[in-house]
């Protein structure tokens, strides 16, 4: 892969540098729950401000449909100001005239954040008009947003055609190094395990099917596991699951068997009436989920069995927590598995916004060889796909 890095650009004094980051952090009522994705971009931002560049930052937050105020980047601009220990300007206007004014007012060594890029018309359409507007006066475009690079969106893809010079940021460099390591494991046909969770099979269907081609073992947790458990004829009570995906779940298990890949489902779960910490948790095997309760965490027997099985693998990739980790005690399964991974050999990679949050919440960073900021991006890269944002920055 052919790309320039920030070390190729030493002379940036007074130059306007546009940096795409992924500040898509977990939020609740305007509060940032975990700032790991912001911290991860600090080396890139500092490198540029230290060189006297005028740094314009773009990011998305969530999936806005109507420019919802709760998805504004203002709280993130405030957080960045604290982390950088310097003032950060925020441009709330999304029209060209506001953006151009804000860029013109930006001083060397200073940082400006634009409003949520998904508030702008055309961002998710890889639109050339928006790309041209964003790139106005820009000397250098930097893609540091690995976690967004699986999207063919304007700010990671089309933009690259409109800028004179482009480079990958320091976080992106690390992410690309990690992908190389993963690729080697695949080339050498080493034993690969993937632990995947998420709310819905329907949104992960393509990914799940592709995982079966190269993983030896896929461990499924979270709400997604409930659909698989239900597909095997078990009652899942009031657990979140997708009734219309039962056939699909069954078919995935069959496809896995044909591909010599084993799917592992929880054999026990922790239930309650609701995900509330003041409610008594009930540990049951999956054939005993009470009709009035929902599965909220993976059980301890499952965690112990999975850890035992994972001892066989050379590459272990974790994408997602094992339960409702935000609410104690339903974080036990996640915390235990992450903690015990530390005892295992192999190259252990975790990725995704929620996964990062769960790792920091449990203080289990030491269990991983690499913690990627990418979730979907990491899995798509693992499938061997060239991500649109990486292709555009390396062309
Ligand atoms: C992520 O959290 O995986 C990235 O920020 C991408 O977000 P998206 O799935 O909304 O494109």
mmCIF file of C-alpha atoms and ligand atoms in Angstrom:
data_model
loop_
_atom_site.group_PDB
_atom_site.id
_atom_site.type_symbol
_atom_site.label_atom_id
_atom_site.label_comp_id
_atom_site.label_asym_id
_atom_site.label_seq_id
_atom_site.Cartn_x
_atom_site.Cartn_y
_atom_site.Cartn_z
ATOM 1 C CA UNK A 1 0.000 0.000 0.000
ATOM 2 C CA UNK A 2 1.280 3.360 -0.993
ATOM 3 C CA UNK A 3 0.553 6.254 1.325
ATOM 4 C CA UNK A 4 2.091 9.330 2.862
ATOM 5 C CA UNK A 5 2.277 9.866 6.605
ATOM 6 C CA UNK A 6 2.564 13.026 8.669
ATOM 7 C CA UNK A 7 6.330 12.649 8.693
ATOM 8 C CA UNK A 8 6.244 13.468 4.961
ATOM 9 C CA UNK A 9 4.823 16.898 5.843
ATOM 10 C CA UNK A 10 7.099 18.892 8.133
ATOM 11 C CA UNK A 11 6.474 22.326 6.714
ATOM 12 C CA UNK A 12 2.893 23.092 7.607
ATOM 13 C CA UNK A 13 3.237 26.477 9.301
ATOM 14 C CA UNK A 14 0.009 28.421 8.645
ATOM 15 C CA UNK A 15 -1.309 25.734 6.261
ATOM 16 C CA UNK A 16 -4.927 24.639 6.416
ATOM 17 C CA UNK A 17 -5.068 20.900 7.206
ATOM 18 C CA UNK A 18 -8.379 19.031 7.085
ATOM 19 C CA UNK A 19 -8.434 15.977 9.360
ATOM 20 C CA UNK A 20 -11.143 13.303 9.291
ATOM 21 C CA UNK A 21 -11.368 11.650 12.693
ATOM 22 C CA UNK A 22 -13.897 9.264 14.218
ATOM 23 C CA UNK A 23 -15.304 10.939 17.313
ATOM 24 C CA UNK A 24 -18.346 8.651 17.247
ATOM 25 C CA UNK A 25 -18.268 8.136 21.019
ATOM 26 C CA UNK A 26 -20.952 6.651 23.271
ATOM 27 C CA UNK A 27 -23.127 9.466 24.647
ATOM 28 C CA UNK A 28 -26.009 9.746 27.085
ATOM 29 C CA UNK A 29 -28.046 12.956 27.422
ATOM 30 C CA UNK A 30 -25.279 15.044 25.875
ATOM 31 C CA UNK A 31 -22.629 13.456 28.160
ATOM 32 C CA UNK A 32 -19.677 11.522 26.767
ATOM 33 C CA UNK A 33 -19.588 8.072 28.389
ATOM 34 C CA UNK A 34 -16.152 7.118 27.093
ATOM 35 C CA UNK A 35 -13.651 9.455 25.420
ATOM 36 C CA UNK A 36 -11.268 6.732 24.154
ATOM 37 C CA UNK A 37 -11.987 7.504 20.511
ATOM 38 C CA UNK A 38 -11.166 11.177 21.128
ATOM 39 C CA UNK A 39 -7.949 10.349 23.002
ATOM 40 C CA UNK A 40 -6.896 8.049 20.173
ATOM 41 C CA UNK A 41 -6.655 10.976 17.734
ATOM 42 C CA UNK A 42 -4.673 13.312 20.013
ATOM 43 C CA UNK A 43 -1.220 12.340 18.644
ATOM 44 C CA UNK A 44 -2.310 13.276 15.104
ATOM 45 C CA UNK A 45 -3.904 16.549 16.157
ATOM 46 C CA UNK A 46 -0.925 17.525 18.338
ATOM 47 C CA UNK A 47 1.547 16.612 15.611
ATOM 48 C CA UNK A 48 -0.215 19.053 13.279
ATOM 49 C CA UNK A 49 -0.717 21.902 15.760
ATOM 50 C CA UNK A 50 2.936 21.578 16.848
ATOM 51 C CA UNK A 51 3.876 22.152 13.208
ATOM 52 C CA UNK A 52 1.828 25.371 13.211
ATOM 53 C CA UNK A 53 -0.917 23.976 10.969
ATOM 54 C CA UNK A 54 -4.448 25.412 11.086
ATOM 55 C CA UNK A 55 -6.320 22.208 11.863
ATOM 56 C CA UNK A 56 -9.931 21.700 10.773
ATOM 57 C CA UNK A 57 -11.493 18.543 12.205
ATOM 58 C CA UNK A 58 -14.424 16.648 10.751
ATOM 59 C CA UNK A 59 -16.254 13.701 12.277
ATOM 60 C CA UNK A 60 -19.657 12.103 12.381
ATOM 61 C CA UNK A 61 -21.573 11.215 15.529
ATOM 62 C CA UNK A 62 -24.331 8.616 15.402
ATOM 63 C CA UNK A 63 -26.664 8.254 12.456
ATOM 64 C CA UNK A 64 -28.681 11.482 12.329
ATOM 65 C CA UNK A 65 -31.847 11.533 10.246
ATOM 66 C CA UNK A 66 -32.917 15.095 10.941
ATOM 67 C CA UNK A 67 -29.903 16.947 12.387
ATOM 68 C CA UNK A 68 -30.960 15.989 15.926
ATOM 69 C CA UNK A 69 -29.436 18.460 18.430
ATOM 70 C CA UNK A 70 -28.314 15.594 20.686
ATOM 71 C CA UNK A 71 -25.966 14.507 17.894
ATOM 72 C CA UNK A 72 -24.203 17.872 17.744
ATOM 73 C CA UNK A 73 -20.408 17.730 18.072
ATOM 74 C CA UNK A 74 -20.388 20.647 20.524
ATOM 75 C CA UNK A 75 -19.857 18.470 23.654
ATOM 76 C CA UNK A 76 -17.030 16.736 21.804
ATOM 77 C CA UNK A 77 -15.409 20.071 20.931
ATOM 78 C CA UNK A 78 -15.533 20.920 24.657
ATOM 79 C CA UNK A 79 -13.987 17.572 25.578
ATOM 80 C CA UNK A 80 -11.235 18.000 22.993
ATOM 81 C CA UNK A 81 -10.487 21.437 24.408
ATOM 82 C CA UNK A 82 -9.903 19.831 27.832
ATOM 83 C CA UNK A 83 -7.797 16.997 26.444
ATOM 84 C CA UNK A 84 -5.630 19.279 24.307
ATOM 85 C CA UNK A 85 -5.481 21.920 27.016
ATOM 86 C CA UNK A 86 -6.012 24.626 24.432
ATOM 87 C CA UNK A 87 -9.031 26.457 23.074
ATOM 88 C CA UNK A 88 -10.903 24.732 20.249
ATOM 89 C CA UNK A 89 -13.307 26.632 17.962
ATOM 90 C CA UNK A 90 -16.591 25.072 16.968
ATOM 91 C CA UNK A 91 -18.480 25.986 13.795
ATOM 92 C CA UNK A 92 -22.177 25.266 14.304
ATOM 93 C CA UNK A 93 -23.165 26.507 10.820
ATOM 94 C CA UNK A 94 -23.226 23.986 8.006
ATOM 95 C CA UNK A 95 -23.321 26.432 5.080
ATOM 96 C CA UNK A 96 -20.271 27.167 2.960
ATOM 97 C CA UNK A 97 -20.158 30.793 4.024
ATOM 98 C CA UNK A 98 -19.911 29.884 7.769
ATOM 99 C CA UNK A 99 -17.315 27.229 7.148
ATOM 100 C CA UNK A 100 -15.163 29.514 4.983
ATOM 101 C CA UNK A 101 -15.363 32.292 7.581
ATOM 102 C CA UNK A 102 -14.412 29.931 10.399
ATOM 103 C CA UNK A 103 -11.490 28.561 8.373
ATOM 104 C CA UNK A 104 -10.285 32.073 7.531
ATOM 105 C CA UNK A 105 -10.362 33.073 11.216
ATOM 106 C CA UNK A 106 -8.334 30.027 12.300
ATOM 107 C CA UNK A 107 -4.830 30.879 13.547
ATOM 108 C CA UNK A 108 -1.680 28.733 13.120
ATOM 109 C CA UNK A 109 -1.461 25.961 15.745
ATOM 110 C CA UNK A 110 -5.190 26.199 16.466
ATOM 111 C CA UNK A 111 -8.050 23.752 16.029
ATOM 112 C CA UNK A 112 -11.537 24.167 14.586
ATOM 113 C CA UNK A 113 -14.222 21.456 14.688
ATOM 114 C CA UNK A 114 -17.045 21.448 12.186
ATOM 115 C CA UNK A 115 -20.545 20.296 13.144
ATOM 116 C CA UNK A 116 -21.446 16.596 12.744
ATOM 117 C CA UNK A 117 -20.512 15.880 9.120
ATOM 118 C CA UNK A 118 -23.650 13.744 8.726
ATOM 119 C CA UNK A 119 -25.689 16.965 9.246
ATOM 120 C CA UNK A 120 -24.307 18.115 5.870
ATOM 121 C CA UNK A 121 -26.239 17.277 2.694
ATOM 122 C CA UNK A 122 -24.391 14.690 0.654
ATOM 123 C CA UNK A 123 -22.023 13.231 3.289
ATOM 124 C CA UNK A 124 -23.439 9.725 3.112
ATOM 125 C CA UNK A 125 -23.795 9.930 -0.705
ATOM 126 C CA UNK A 126 -20.066 10.392 -1.384
ATOM 127 C CA UNK A 127 -21.001 13.690 -2.942
ATOM 128 C CA UNK A 128 -18.584 15.712 -5.045
ATOM 129 C CA UNK A 129 -20.251 19.059 -4.284
ATOM 130 C CA UNK A 130 -19.740 18.625 -0.529
ATOM 131 C CA UNK A 131 -16.216 17.317 -1.136
ATOM 132 C CA UNK A 132 -15.352 20.424 -3.105
ATOM 133 C CA UNK A 133 -16.829 22.686 -0.403
ATOM 134 C CA UNK A 134 -14.900 20.966 2.399
ATOM 135 C CA UNK A 135 -11.622 21.003 0.501
ATOM 136 C CA UNK A 136 -11.690 24.728 -0.237
ATOM 137 C CA UNK A 137 -8.258 26.264 0.676
ATOM 138 C CA UNK A 138 -7.063 22.958 2.171
ATOM 139 C CA UNK A 139 -3.323 22.235 1.688
ATOM 140 C CA UNK A 140 -3.386 18.759 3.191
ATOM 141 C CA UNK A 141 -6.129 16.234 3.930
ATOM 142 C CA UNK A 142 -5.465 13.642 6.627
ATOM 143 C CA UNK A 143 -7.549 10.518 7.127
ATOM 144 C CA UNK A 144 -7.154 9.341 10.719
ATOM 145 C CA UNK A 145 -10.624 7.760 10.863
ATOM 146 C CA UNK A 146 -9.999 4.064 10.363
ATOM 147 C CA UNK A 147 -13.296 3.347 12.153
ATOM 148 C CA UNK A 148 -15.218 5.205 9.404
ATOM 149 C CA UNK A 149 -13.162 4.074 6.432
ATOM 150 C CA UNK A 150 -15.469 1.184 5.531
ATOM 151 C CA UNK A 151 -18.045 3.793 4.499
ATOM 152 C CA UNK A 152 -17.934 5.245 1.015
ATOM 153 C CA UNK A 153 -18.832 8.653 2.401
ATOM 154 C CA UNK A 154 -17.726 12.083 1.189
ATOM 155 C CA UNK A 155 -15.400 12.916 4.082
ATOM 156 C CA UNK A 156 -13.351 9.715 3.730
ATOM 157 C CA UNK A 157 -13.719 8.873 0.055
ATOM 158 C CA UNK A 158 -14.778 11.580 -2.474
ATOM 159 C CA UNK A 159 -12.770 14.247 -0.627
ATOM 160 C CA UNK A 160 -9.520 12.571 -1.675
ATOM 161 C CA UNK A 161 -10.115 13.582 -5.302
ATOM 162 C CA UNK A 162 -10.385 17.251 -4.365
ATOM 163 C CA UNK A 163 -7.264 17.804 -2.278
ATOM 164 C CA UNK A 164 -3.765 18.488 -3.542
ATOM 165 C CA UNK A 165 -2.025 16.439 -0.883
ATOM 166 C CA UNK A 166 -3.205 13.661 1.366
ATOM 167 C CA UNK A 167 -1.809 11.500 4.155
ATOM 168 C CA UNK A 168 -2.837 9.002 6.783
ATOM 169 C CA UNK A 169 -2.818 10.136 10.406
ATOM 170 C CA UNK A 170 -0.860 8.527 13.239
ATOM 171 C CA UNK A 171 -3.792 6.456 14.502
ATOM 172 C CA UNK A 172 -4.514 5.234 10.975
ATOM 173 C CA UNK A 173 -0.847 4.197 10.665
ATOM 174 C CA UNK A 174 -1.190 1.995 13.760
ATOM 175 C CA UNK A 175 -4.467 0.549 12.518
ATOM 176 C CA UNK A 176 -2.872 -0.324 9.166
ATOM 177 C CA UNK A 177 0.046 -2.001 10.965
ATOM 178 C CA UNK A 178 -2.458 -4.101 12.922
ATOM 179 C CA UNK A 179 -4.245 -5.085 9.705
ATOM 180 C CA UNK A 180 -0.929 -6.292 8.300
ATOM 181 C CA UNK A 181 -0.381 -8.494 11.338
ATOM 182 C CA UNK A 182 -3.912 -9.918 11.036
ATOM 183 C CA UNK A 183 -3.384 -10.524 7.339
ATOM 184 C CA UNK A 184 -0.285 -12.588 8.083
ATOM 185 C CA UNK A 185 -2.295 -14.852 10.400
ATOM 186 C CA UNK A 186 -4.799 -15.346 7.589
ATOM 187 C CA UNK A 187 -2.124 -16.013 4.952
ATOM 188 C CA UNK A 188 -0.470 -18.565 7.191
ATOM 189 C CA UNK A 189 -3.867 -20.176 7.869
ATOM 190 C CA UNK A 190 -3.460 -19.853 11.590
ATOM 191 C CA UNK A 191 -6.317 -20.713 13.890
ATOM 192 C CA UNK A 192 -8.723 -17.764 14.138
ATOM 193 C CA UNK A 193 -11.489 -17.122 16.686
ATOM 194 C CA UNK A 194 -13.994 -14.297 16.595
ATOM 195 C CA UNK A 195 -16.236 -13.242 19.440
ATOM 196 C CA UNK A 196 -19.036 -11.158 18.057
ATOM 197 C CA UNK A 197 -22.058 -9.572 19.637
ATOM 198 C CA UNK A 198 -24.519 -6.892 18.763
ATOM 199 C CA UNK A 199 -28.166 -6.088 18.872
ATOM 200 C CA UNK A 200 -29.254 -7.565 15.576
ATOM 201 C CA UNK A 201 -28.382 -10.373 13.191
ATOM 202 C CA UNK A 202 -30.162 -8.424 10.440
ATOM 203 C CA UNK A 203 -27.529 -5.676 10.458
ATOM 204 C CA UNK A 204 -24.607 -8.113 10.697
ATOM 205 C CA UNK A 205 -25.852 -10.782 8.340
ATOM 206 C CA UNK A 206 -23.340 -10.237 5.532
ATOM 207 C CA UNK A 207 -20.484 -9.926 8.012
ATOM 208 C CA UNK A 208 -21.480 -13.059 9.899
ATOM 209 C CA UNK A 209 -21.690 -15.102 6.717
ATOM 210 C CA UNK A 210 -18.283 -13.874 5.572
ATOM 211 C CA UNK A 211 -16.707 -14.575 8.967
ATOM 212 C CA UNK A 212 -17.505 -18.245 8.488
ATOM 213 C CA UNK A 213 -15.130 -18.400 5.505
ATOM 214 C CA UNK A 214 -11.979 -17.745 7.469
ATOM 215 C CA UNK A 215 -12.712 -18.174 11.173
ATOM 216 C CA UNK A 216 -12.354 -21.581 12.819
ATOM 217 C CA UNK A 217 -14.626 -20.670 15.709
ATOM 218 C CA UNK A 218 -17.212 -17.905 16.035
ATOM 219 C CA UNK A 219 -18.568 -17.172 19.508
ATOM 220 C CA UNK A 220 -21.862 -15.279 19.515
ATOM 221 C CA UNK A 221 -23.040 -13.241 22.492
ATOM 222 C CA UNK A 222 -25.387 -10.394 23.378
ATOM 223 C CA UNK A 223 -28.859 -9.879 21.968
ATOM 224 C CA UNK A 224 -27.738 -11.482 18.716
ATOM 225 C CA UNK A 225 -27.136 -14.738 20.613
ATOM 226 C CA UNK A 226 -30.773 -14.714 21.791
ATOM 227 C CA UNK A 227 -31.969 -15.026 18.190
ATOM 228 C CA UNK A 228 -29.591 -17.943 17.642
ATOM 229 C CA UNK A 229 -30.734 -19.562 20.908
ATOM 230 C CA UNK A 230 -34.393 -19.141 19.873
ATOM 231 C CA UNK A 231 -33.584 -20.629 16.450
ATOM 232 C CA UNK A 232 -32.516 -23.805 18.242
ATOM 233 C CA UNK A 233 -36.006 -24.151 19.717
ATOM 234 C CA UNK A 234 -35.358 -22.661 23.186
ATOM 235 C CA UNK A 235 -37.752 -20.188 24.841
ATOM 236 C CA UNK A 236 -36.056 -16.820 25.347
ATOM 237 C CA UNK A 237 -38.697 -15.130 27.547
ATOM 238 C CA UNK A 238 -38.766 -11.367 27.008
ATOM 239 C CA UNK A 239 -35.148 -11.288 25.726
ATOM 240 C CA UNK A 240 -34.390 -8.968 22.807
ATOM 241 C CA UNK A 241 -34.329 -11.095 19.700
ATOM 242 C CA UNK A 242 -35.438 -11.058 16.089
ATOM 243 C CA UNK A 243 -38.309 -13.458 15.499
ATOM 244 C CA UNK A 244 -38.107 -12.894 11.731
ATOM 245 C CA UNK A 245 -34.435 -13.923 11.645
ATOM 246 C CA UNK A 246 -34.769 -17.396 13.163
ATOM 247 C CA UNK A 247 -34.521 -19.145 9.780
ATOM 248 C CA UNK A 248 -31.501 -17.037 8.893
ATOM 249 C CA UNK A 249 -29.823 -17.890 12.214
ATOM 250 C CA UNK A 250 -30.379 -21.603 11.573
ATOM 251 C CA UNK A 251 -28.988 -21.252 8.059
ATOM 252 C CA UNK A 252 -25.851 -19.525 9.406
ATOM 253 C CA UNK A 253 -25.239 -22.411 11.819
ATOM 254 C CA UNK A 254 -25.609 -24.865 8.910
ATOM 255 C CA UNK A 255 -23.342 -22.822 6.634
ATOM 256 C CA UNK A 256 -20.731 -22.739 9.409
ATOM 257 C CA UNK A 257 -20.767 -26.545 9.634
ATOM 258 C CA UNK A 258 -20.235 -26.775 5.842
ATOM 259 C CA UNK A 259 -17.276 -24.372 6.159
ATOM 260 C CA UNK A 260 -15.592 -26.251 8.997
ATOM 261 C CA UNK A 261 -16.313 -23.349 11.291
ATOM 262 C CA UNK A 262 -17.935 -23.934 14.635
ATOM 263 C CA UNK A 263 -20.490 -21.510 16.041
ATOM 264 C CA UNK A 264 -20.572 -21.314 19.817
ATOM 265 C CA UNK A 265 -23.661 -20.024 21.605
ATOM 266 C CA UNK A 266 -23.957 -19.350 25.334
ATOM 267 C CA UNK A 267 -25.052 -22.392 27.329
ATOM 268 C CA UNK A 268 -26.061 -20.260 30.305
ATOM 269 C CA UNK A 269 -27.210 -16.663 30.693
ATOM 270 C CA UNK A 270 -27.978 -14.146 33.426
ATOM 271 C CA UNK A 271 -31.558 -12.872 33.327
ATOM 272 C CA UNK A 272 -33.707 -10.265 34.999
ATOM 273 C CA UNK A 273 -36.971 -8.427 34.369
ATOM 274 C CA UNK A 274 -35.155 -5.358 33.035
ATOM 275 C CA UNK A 275 -31.557 -4.166 32.707
ATOM 276 C CA UNK A 276 -31.584 -2.417 36.097
ATOM 277 C CA UNK A 277 -28.884 -2.846 38.706
ATOM 278 C CA UNK A 278 -31.325 -2.936 41.629
ATOM 279 C CA UNK A 279 -33.069 -6.029 40.239
ATOM 280 C CA UNK A 280 -31.887 -9.446 41.370
ATOM 281 C CA UNK A 281 -29.982 -11.273 38.582
ATOM 282 C CA UNK A 282 -31.013 -14.885 37.887
ATOM 283 C CA UNK A 283 -28.446 -17.276 36.406
ATOM 284 C CA UNK A 284 -29.986 -20.054 34.319
ATOM 285 C CA UNK A 285 -29.067 -22.498 31.596
ATOM 286 C CA UNK A 286 -30.501 -21.591 28.181
ATOM 287 C CA UNK A 287 -33.211 -24.244 28.427
ATOM 288 C CA UNK A 288 -34.551 -22.520 31.547
ATOM 289 C CA UNK A 289 -34.970 -18.848 30.647
ATOM 290 C CA UNK A 290 -38.047 -17.676 32.631
ATOM 291 C CA UNK A 291 -40.954 -16.513 30.446
ATOM 292 C CA UNK A 292 -41.141 -13.147 32.247
ATOM 293 C CA UNK A 293 -37.395 -12.403 32.141
ATOM 294 C CA UNK A 294 -34.791 -11.346 29.583
ATOM 295 C CA UNK A 295 -31.247 -12.589 29.081
ATOM 296 C CA UNK A 296 -28.907 -9.694 29.893
ATOM 297 C CA UNK A 297 -25.498 -11.293 30.213
ATOM 298 C CA UNK A 298 -23.514 -14.383 29.249
ATOM 299 C CA UNK A 299 -23.253 -16.879 32.109
ATOM 300 C CA UNK A 300 -20.121 -17.925 33.994
ATOM 301 C CA UNK A 301 -20.162 -21.522 32.691
ATOM 302 C CA UNK A 302 -20.123 -20.196 29.115
ATOM 303 C CA UNK A 303 -17.275 -17.793 29.857
ATOM 304 C CA UNK A 304 -15.202 -20.606 31.412
ATOM 305 C CA UNK A 305 -15.858 -22.911 28.411
ATOM 306 C CA UNK A 306 -15.078 -20.202 25.875
ATOM 307 C CA UNK A 307 -11.801 -19.313 27.600
ATOM 308 C CA UNK A 308 -10.821 -22.989 27.527
ATOM 309 C CA UNK A 309 -11.611 -23.226 23.808
ATOM 310 C CA UNK A 310 -9.807 -19.956 23.018
ATOM 311 C CA UNK A 311 -6.539 -21.479 24.252
ATOM 312 C CA UNK A 312 -6.337 -23.206 20.845
ATOM 313 C CA UNK A 313 -6.300 -20.030 18.751
ATOM 314 C CA UNK A 314 -3.485 -17.947 17.300
ATOM 315 C CA UNK A 315 -5.644 -14.902 16.574
ATOM 316 C CA UNK A 316 -8.555 -13.880 18.793
ATOM 317 C CA UNK A 317 -10.705 -11.011 17.673
ATOM 318 C CA UNK A 318 -13.325 -9.483 19.948
ATOM 319 C CA UNK A 319 -16.049 -7.339 18.498
ATOM 320 C CA UNK A 320 -18.620 -6.491 21.117
ATOM 321 C CA UNK A 321 -19.318 -6.996 24.823
ATOM 322 C CA UNK A 322 -20.982 -10.152 26.180
ATOM 323 C CA UNK A 323 -24.008 -8.483 27.698
ATOM 324 C CA UNK A 324 -25.480 -5.205 28.935
ATOM 325 C CA UNK A 325 -22.077 -4.154 30.284
ATOM 326 C CA UNK A 326 -23.253 -0.598 31.003
ATOM 327 C CA UNK A 327 -25.419 -1.892 33.881
ATOM 328 C CA UNK A 328 -23.794 -3.788 36.735
ATOM 329 C CA UNK A 329 -24.016 -6.758 37.486
ATOM 330 C CA UNK A 330 -24.763 -7.542 33.816
ATOM 331 C CA UNK A 331 -21.167 -6.559 33.034
ATOM 332 C CA UNK A 332 -19.813 -9.674 34.808
ATOM 333 C CA UNK A 333 -19.580 -11.899 31.716
ATOM 334 C CA UNK A 334 -17.796 -9.201 29.696
ATOM 335 C CA UNK A 335 -15.450 -8.285 32.556
ATOM 336 C CA UNK A 336 -14.568 -11.912 33.310
ATOM 337 C CA UNK A 337 -13.885 -12.879 29.703
ATOM 338 C CA UNK A 338 -11.806 -9.751 29.048
ATOM 339 C CA UNK A 339 -9.865 -10.298 32.285
ATOM 340 C CA UNK A 340 -9.155 -13.967 31.584
ATOM 341 C CA UNK A 341 -8.015 -13.263 28.017
ATOM 342 C CA UNK A 342 -4.899 -11.871 29.652
ATOM 343 C CA UNK A 343 -3.850 -15.423 30.550
ATOM 344 C CA UNK A 344 -4.126 -16.643 26.961
ATOM 345 C CA UNK A 345 -1.465 -16.683 24.285
ATOM 346 C CA UNK A 346 -2.179 -15.667 20.709
ATOM 347 C CA UNK A 347 -2.598 -12.222 19.199
ATOM 348 C CA UNK A 348 -5.647 -10.633 20.793
ATOM 349 C CA UNK A 349 -7.389 -7.750 19.084
ATOM 350 C CA UNK A 350 -10.505 -5.929 20.205
ATOM 351 C CA UNK A 351 -12.405 -3.373 18.182
ATOM 352 C CA UNK A 352 -15.509 -1.219 18.068
ATOM 353 C CA UNK A 353 -16.964 1.708 20.017
ATOM 354 C CA UNK A 354 -18.827 -0.355 22.630
ATOM 355 C CA UNK A 355 -15.929 -2.765 22.977
ATOM 356 C CA UNK A 356 -13.537 0.105 23.705
ATOM 357 C CA UNK A 357 -15.947 1.447 26.295
ATOM 358 C CA UNK A 358 -16.309 -1.993 27.920
ATOM 359 C CA UNK A 359 -12.525 -2.477 28.010
ATOM 360 C CA UNK A 360 -11.974 0.884 29.701
ATOM 361 C CA UNK A 361 -14.861 0.338 32.102
ATOM 362 C CA UNK A 362 -13.386 -3.018 33.149
ATOM 363 C CA UNK A 363 -9.773 -1.787 33.133
ATOM 364 C CA UNK A 364 -8.707 -4.774 31.018
ATOM 365 C CA UNK A 365 -6.549 -2.978 28.417
ATOM 366 C CA UNK A 366 -3.609 -5.244 29.291
ATOM 367 C CA UNK A 367 -5.481 -8.296 27.966
ATOM 368 C CA UNK A 368 -5.173 -7.093 24.376
ATOM 369 C CA UNK A 369 -2.271 -6.842 21.959
ATOM 370 C CA UNK A 370 -4.105 -4.217 19.956
ATOM 371 C CA UNK A 371 -7.249 -2.236 20.660
ATOM 372 C CA UNK A 372 -8.654 -0.972 17.392
ATOM 373 C CA UNK A 373 -10.963 2.014 17.183
ATOM 374 C CA UNK A 374 -12.778 0.256 14.330
ATOM 375 C CA UNK A 375 -15.680 -2.152 14.737
ATOM 376 C CA UNK A 376 -17.372 -2.676 11.376
ATOM 377 C CA UNK A 377 -14.229 -1.389 9.647
ATOM 378 C CA UNK A 378 -12.046 -3.959 11.402
ATOM 379 C CA UNK A 379 -14.353 -6.842 10.527
ATOM 380 C CA UNK A 380 -14.634 -5.772 6.887
ATOM 381 C CA UNK A 381 -10.866 -5.420 6.617
ATOM 382 C CA UNK A 382 -10.537 -8.861 8.200
ATOM 383 C CA UNK A 383 -12.767 -10.237 5.432
ATOM 384 C CA UNK A 384 -10.093 -9.048 3.040
ATOM 385 C CA UNK A 385 -12.125 -6.136 1.679
ATOM 386 C CA UNK A 386 -10.325 -2.985 0.583
ATOM 387 C CA UNK A 387 -12.059 -0.269 2.596
ATOM 388 C CA UNK A 388 -13.181 2.699 0.453
ATOM 389 C CA UNK A 389 -11.515 5.240 2.758
ATOM 390 C CA UNK A 390 -8.200 3.351 2.715
ATOM 391 C CA UNK A 391 -8.357 2.886 -1.047
ATOM 392 C CA UNK A 392 -8.981 6.603 -1.569
ATOM 393 C CA UNK A 393 -6.128 7.723 0.700
ATOM 394 C CA UNK A 394 -3.642 5.251 -0.757
ATOM 395 C CA UNK A 395 -4.393 5.886 -4.458
HETATM 396 C C1 LIG B 1 -18.453 2.934 14.181
HETATM 397 O O1 LIG B 1 -18.847 3.248 15.318
HETATM 398 O O2 LIG B 1 -18.309 1.740 13.838
HETATM 399 C C2 LIG B 1 -18.039 4.014 13.228
HETATM 400 O O3 LIG B 1 -18.021 5.254 13.827
HETATM 401 C C3 LIG B 1 -18.917 4.000 12.008
HETATM 402 O O4 LIG B 1 -20.214 4.401 12.335
HETATM 403 P P1 LIG B 1 -21.420 3.971 11.372
HETATM 404 O O5 LIG B 1 -21.615 2.498 11.515
HETATM 405 O O6 LIG B 1 -22.603 4.784 11.823
HETATM 406 O O7 LIG B 1 -21.011 4.333 9.959
#
